[in-house]
Coordinates of C-alpha atoms and ligand atoms in Angstrom, one line a residue:
M1 CA 70.5 36.9 -139.2
R2 CA 71.2 37.3 -142.9
S3 CA 73.2 34.1 -143.1
I4 CA 70.3 32.2 -141.3
K5 CA 67.9 33.5 -143.9
W6 CA 70.1 32.4 -146.7
L7 CA 70.5 29.0 -145.1
A8 CA 66.8 28.6 -144.7
F9 CA 66.2 29.6 -148.3
G10 CA 68.9 27.1 -149.5
V11 CA 67.3 24.3 -147.5
A12 CA 63.8 25.2 -148.8
V13 CA 65.0 25.3 -152.4
G14 CA 66.9 22.0 -152.0
A15 CA 63.7 20.4 -150.4
L16 CA 61.6 21.7 -153.3
F17 CA 64.1 20.3 -155.8
V18 CA 63.7 16.8 -154.2
V19 CA 59.9 16.9 -153.6
E20 CA 59.1 18.0 -157.1
R21 CA 60.9 14.9 -158.3
L22 CA 59.0 12.6 -155.9
R23 CA 55.6 14.1 -156.7
P24 CA 55.9 15.4 -160.3
L25 CA 53.0 17.4 -161.8
R26 CA 54.0 17.1 -165.5
A27 CA 56.0 14.4 -167.3
R28 CA 59.6 15.4 -168.1
K29 CA 61.0 15.7 -171.6
E30 CA 64.6 16.1 -170.5
P31 CA 65.0 14.2 -167.3
G32 CA 68.8 14.1 -167.2
V33 CA 71.3 16.3 -165.3
E34 CA 72.3 18.2 -168.5
R35 CA 69.2 20.4 -168.4
V36 CA 69.6 21.2 -164.7
G37 CA 73.3 22.1 -165.3
R38 CA 72.3 24.3 -168.3
N39 CA 69.6 26.1 -166.2
L40 CA 72.1 26.6 -163.3
A41 CA 74.7 28.1 -165.8
I42 CA 72.1 30.5 -167.2
G43 CA 71.0 31.3 -163.7
L44 CA 74.6 32.0 -162.5
L45 CA 75.1 34.5 -165.4
A46 CA 71.7 36.1 -164.5
A47 CA 72.6 36.4 -160.8
T48 CA 76.0 37.9 -161.6
T49 CA 74.3 40.5 -163.9
T50 CA 71.8 41.3 -161.1
A51 CA 74.5 41.7 -158.6
A52 CA 76.7 43.8 -161.0
S53 CA 73.7 46.1 -161.8
E54 CA 72.9 46.8 -158.2
W55 CA 75.9 49.1 -157.7
P56 CA 75.6 51.3 -160.8
I57 CA 71.9 51.3 -161.3
V58 CA 69.5 50.2 -158.6
G59 CA 71.6 51.3 -155.6
P60 CA 72.0 55.0 -156.8
A61 CA 68.3 55.1 -157.7
Q62 CA 67.4 54.0 -154.2
R63 CA 69.7 56.6 -152.6
L64 CA 68.4 59.3 -155.0
A65 CA 64.8 58.4 -154.1
E66 CA 65.5 58.5 -150.4
R67 CA 67.5 61.8 -150.5
G68 CA 65.1 63.6 -152.8
R69 CA 62.0 61.9 -151.3
T70 CA 60.8 61.4 -154.9
G71 CA 58.0 59.1 -156.0
L72 CA 54.3 58.6 -155.5
L73 CA 54.3 57.3 -152.0
C74 CA 56.5 60.0 -150.6
R75 CA 53.9 62.6 -151.7
L76 CA 51.0 60.9 -150.0
P77 CA 50.4 61.6 -146.3
L78 CA 50.1 57.9 -145.3
P79 CA 50.9 56.2 -142.0
R80 CA 54.0 53.9 -142.1
T81 CA 52.1 50.6 -142.2
L82 CA 49.8 51.7 -145.0
R83 CA 52.8 53.0 -146.9
I84 CA 54.5 49.6 -146.7
V85 CA 51.3 47.8 -147.8
C86 CA 50.8 50.2 -150.7
G87 CA 54.5 50.0 -151.7
F88 CA 54.3 46.2 -151.7
L89 CA 51.2 46.1 -153.8
L90 CA 52.5 48.7 -156.3
L91 CA 55.8 46.8 -156.7
D92 CA 53.9 43.6 -157.4
Y93 CA 51.5 45.3 -159.8
T94 CA 54.2 47.0 -161.8
L95 CA 56.1 43.7 -162.1
Y96 CA 52.9 42.2 -163.6
I97 CA 53.0 45.1 -166.2
W98 CA 56.7 44.5 -166.8
H99 CA 56.1 40.8 -167.4
W100 CA 53.1 41.6 -169.8
L101 CA 55.4 44.1 -171.6
N102 CA 58.0 41.3 -172.0
H103 CA 55.4 39.4 -173.9
R104 CA 54.2 42.3 -176.0
S105 CA 57.4 44.1 -177.0
P106 CA 59.4 42.3 -179.9
F107 CA 62.7 43.5 -178.3
L108 CA 61.9 42.4 -174.7
W109 CA 60.3 39.1 -175.9
R110 CA 63.5 38.0 -177.6
F111 CA 65.2 38.0 -174.2
H112 CA 62.3 36.7 -172.1
A113 CA 61.7 33.9 -174.7
V114 CA 65.0 32.3 -173.4
H115 CA 63.1 31.6 -170.1
H116 CA 60.2 30.1 -172.0
L117 CA 62.6 28.0 -174.2
D118 CA 63.0 25.4 -171.4
L119 CA 61.4 22.1 -172.5
D120 CA 60.4 21.3 -168.9
L121 CA 59.2 23.4 -166.1
D122 CA 60.6 23.0 -162.5
S123 CA 62.3 25.1 -159.8
T124 CA 65.5 25.4 -161.9
T125 CA 63.4 27.2 -164.6
G126 CA 62.9 29.9 -162.0
L127 CA 66.7 30.6 -162.2
R128 CA 66.8 30.5 -166.0
F129 CA 66.6 34.1 -167.2
H130 CA 68.8 35.5 -169.9
F131 CA 71.4 37.9 -168.5
G132 CA 70.1 40.5 -171.0
E133 CA 66.6 40.3 -169.5
L134 CA 68.0 40.8 -166.0
A135 CA 70.1 43.8 -167.1
L136 CA 67.0 45.4 -168.6
A137 CA 65.0 44.4 -165.5
A138 CA 67.6 46.4 -163.4
G139 CA 66.7 49.5 -165.3
F140 CA 63.0 48.7 -164.7
R141 CA 63.7 48.2 -160.9
A142 CA 65.4 51.6 -160.7
A143 CA 62.4 53.2 -162.4
Q144 CA 60.1 51.4 -159.9
V145 CA 62.0 52.8 -156.9
L146 CA 62.2 56.3 -158.3
L147 CA 58.6 56.6 -159.5
L148 CA 56.9 54.7 -156.6
G149 CA 59.0 56.1 -153.8
V150 CA 59.3 52.7 -152.1
D151 CA 61.7 52.5 -149.1
R152 CA 64.4 49.9 -149.1
E153 CA 62.8 47.7 -146.3
T154 CA 59.6 47.3 -148.4
L155 CA 61.7 46.6 -151.5
R156 CA 63.7 44.0 -149.7
L157 CA 60.6 42.3 -148.2
W158 CA 58.9 42.2 -151.6
Q159 CA 62.0 40.9 -153.3
Q160 CA 62.5 38.1 -150.8
L161 CA 58.9 36.9 -151.0
L162 CA 59.1 37.2 -154.8
V163 CA 62.2 35.0 -155.1
C164 CA 60.4 32.3 -152.9
S165 CA 57.2 32.7 -155.1
V166 CA 59.2 32.4 -158.3
M167 CA 60.8 29.1 -157.1
F168 CA 57.4 27.8 -156.0
H169 CA 55.3 28.6 -159.0
H170 CA 57.9 27.3 -161.5
S171 CA 58.2 24.0 -159.6
N172 CA 56.9 20.7 -160.9
L173 CA 55.3 19.9 -157.6
E174 CA 51.8 18.3 -157.7
L175 CA 49.9 19.9 -154.8
P176 CA 46.6 18.5 -153.8
I177 CA 44.0 20.0 -156.1
G178 CA 41.8 21.4 -153.3
L179 CA 44.8 23.2 -151.8
E180 CA 46.0 24.6 -155.1
R181 CA 42.5 25.9 -155.9
R182 CA 42.5 27.8 -152.6
L183 CA 46.1 29.1 -153.0
V184 CA 45.5 30.4 -156.5
K185 CA 42.9 32.8 -155.2
V186 CA 45.8 34.6 -153.6
I187 CA 49.1 33.7 -155.2
A188 CA 50.6 32.3 -158.4
T189 CA 50.8 28.5 -158.2
P190 CA 52.5 25.7 -160.2
R191 CA 49.5 24.7 -162.3
M192 CA 48.6 28.4 -163.0
H193 CA 52.2 29.2 -164.1
G194 CA 52.5 25.9 -166.0
I195 CA 49.8 27.2 -168.4
H196 CA 51.9 30.4 -168.9
H197 CA 54.8 28.1 -170.2
S198 CA 52.6 26.3 -172.7
T199 CA 53.6 26.4 -176.4
R200 CA 50.0 27.5 -177.3
A201 CA 50.0 31.3 -177.7
E202 CA 46.6 31.8 -176.1
E203 CA 47.9 30.1 -173.0
T204 CA 51.4 31.7 -172.9
N205 CA 49.8 35.1 -173.1
A206 CA 47.9 34.5 -169.8
N207 CA 48.9 34.3 -166.1
Y208 CA 51.5 37.0 -165.9
S209 CA 51.3 37.4 -162.1
S210 CA 54.5 36.6 -160.2
L211 CA 53.5 36.8 -156.6
L212 CA 49.8 37.9 -156.0
S213 CA 47.4 36.4 -158.6
C214 CA 44.9 39.3 -158.3
W215 CA 46.6 41.3 -161.2
D216 CA 45.6 38.7 -163.7
R217 CA 42.0 38.8 -162.4
L218 CA 42.0 42.6 -162.6
H219 CA 43.2 42.6 -166.2
R220 CA 41.2 39.5 -167.3
T221 CA 44.4 37.7 -168.3
L222 CA 43.8 34.8 -165.9
R223 CA 43.4 31.3 -167.5
L224 CA 43.1 28.3 -165.2
N225 CA 40.9 25.7 -167.1
V226 CA 43.8 23.8 -168.8
R227 CA 44.8 20.3 -167.9
Q228 CA 48.5 20.0 -167.1
S229 CA 48.7 16.8 -169.1
S230 CA 47.6 18.7 -172.2
I231 CA 50.4 21.3 -171.9
T232 CA 53.5 21.1 -174.1
V233 CA 56.1 23.2 -172.3
G234 CA 58.4 25.5 -174.3
L235 CA 58.2 27.3 -177.6
E236 CA 56.5 25.9 -180.7
G237 CA 59.0 25.1 -183.4
L238 CA 61.9 24.9 -180.9
Q239 CA 61.1 21.5 -179.3
S240 CA 64.2 19.4 -180.0
P241 CA 67.1 19.1 -177.5
E242 CA 69.4 20.7 -180.1
D243 CA 67.3 23.9 -180.1
V244 CA 67.8 24.4 -176.4
T245 CA 71.5 23.8 -175.8
L246 CA 73.3 26.4 -173.6
T247 CA 74.9 28.1 -176.6
R248 CA 71.6 28.3 -178.5
S249 CA 69.7 29.5 -175.4
L250 CA 72.1 32.3 -174.8
A251 CA 72.2 33.2 -178.5
L252 CA 68.4 33.2 -179.0
P253 CA 67.8 37.0 -178.6
F254 CA 70.3 37.6 -181.4
R255 CA 69.3 34.9 -183.9
R256 CA 67.6 36.1 -187.1
D257 CA 66.3 32.6 -188.1
V258 CA 63.9 32.3 -185.1
G259 CA 62.1 35.6 -185.8
V260 CA 59.0 34.0 -187.3
I261 CA 58.7 31.5 -184.5
L262 CA 59.0 34.2 -181.8
D263 CA 56.6 36.5 -183.5
S264 CA 53.9 33.8 -183.8
V265 CA 53.7 33.6 -180.0
R266 CA 54.1 37.2 -179.0
G267 CA 51.1 39.3 -177.9
V268 CA 48.3 36.9 -178.9
R269 CA 45.2 37.9 -176.8
L270 CA 43.2 35.3 -174.9
Q271 CA 39.5 35.0 -174.6
P272 CA 38.6 36.6 -171.3
D273 CA 35.7 34.2 -170.7
R274 CA 37.9 31.2 -170.5
V275 CA 39.2 31.6 -167.0
G276 CA 37.5 28.5 -165.4
V277 CA 38.9 26.8 -162.3
I278 CA 42.3 25.2 -162.0
L279 CA 42.1 21.6 -163.2
D280 CA 43.8 18.5 -161.8
S281 CA 46.3 17.0 -164.3
A282 CA 44.6 13.6 -163.9
G283 CA 41.3 14.7 -162.4
P284 CA 38.0 13.9 -164.2
D285 CA 36.3 17.2 -164.2
A286 CA 36.5 21.0 -163.4
R287 CA 34.1 21.0 -160.5
G288 CA 35.2 22.8 -157.3
Ligands
ZN1 ZN1 56.6 34.9 -169.4

């Protein structure tokens, strides 16, 4: 069963990789294979870090939570179905807070900025997280499990849907605008997340949701009324191919010379009245 799931996931990711090249949403700055190879290398380091932190960090936290029945949900007398639903929602909401924190804290932003450094945005960006960010995220995941009291089946279900969502909303796939306007009412979509990867600080510091989009609505951090054709993906001041090589990407959190660039983006608040509706990259207006 597990191998079938992996096979289905691999086929879906492969199909997304092909389709986003046949129906691109945004023009590419680095169309060659070099960028894809770089993102895969960064992703491989990230996956290794996640796997390595499971054994000493997340796994023991899960066992401790189950043995001691610690955490919020264990203390509430809820039927099993409601416990799963609440666990799922709380995991997704706390991930929104973690992502927001990654944009607010100078320390966390240095690592998360590596993900935003990519000059293009497609499904391979969804793999491109610095190994340091993923090591820190393992500590956050252990805290989620211990504080929320989520069982391992709920955690696994949410993680599997999250991975699919991350690949989808990073993709460069141009969906029909009507479909995307409906989808964004429930989940994070490619146009919505494209705005989050803009070089403009008031757009980067919006749209933090990773699976359900309701958290951005709740916190008034949703911004949809930006044309994809107006977006420059990446970080302002780090826009040349020499700025984003594999070595420079991995070294970014530790570089002193990029401090001013990184600080200029971090934590800028957006105007909450600028949500609007999601716009077509080539469409004439914002109606709908
Ligand atoms: Zn981000």
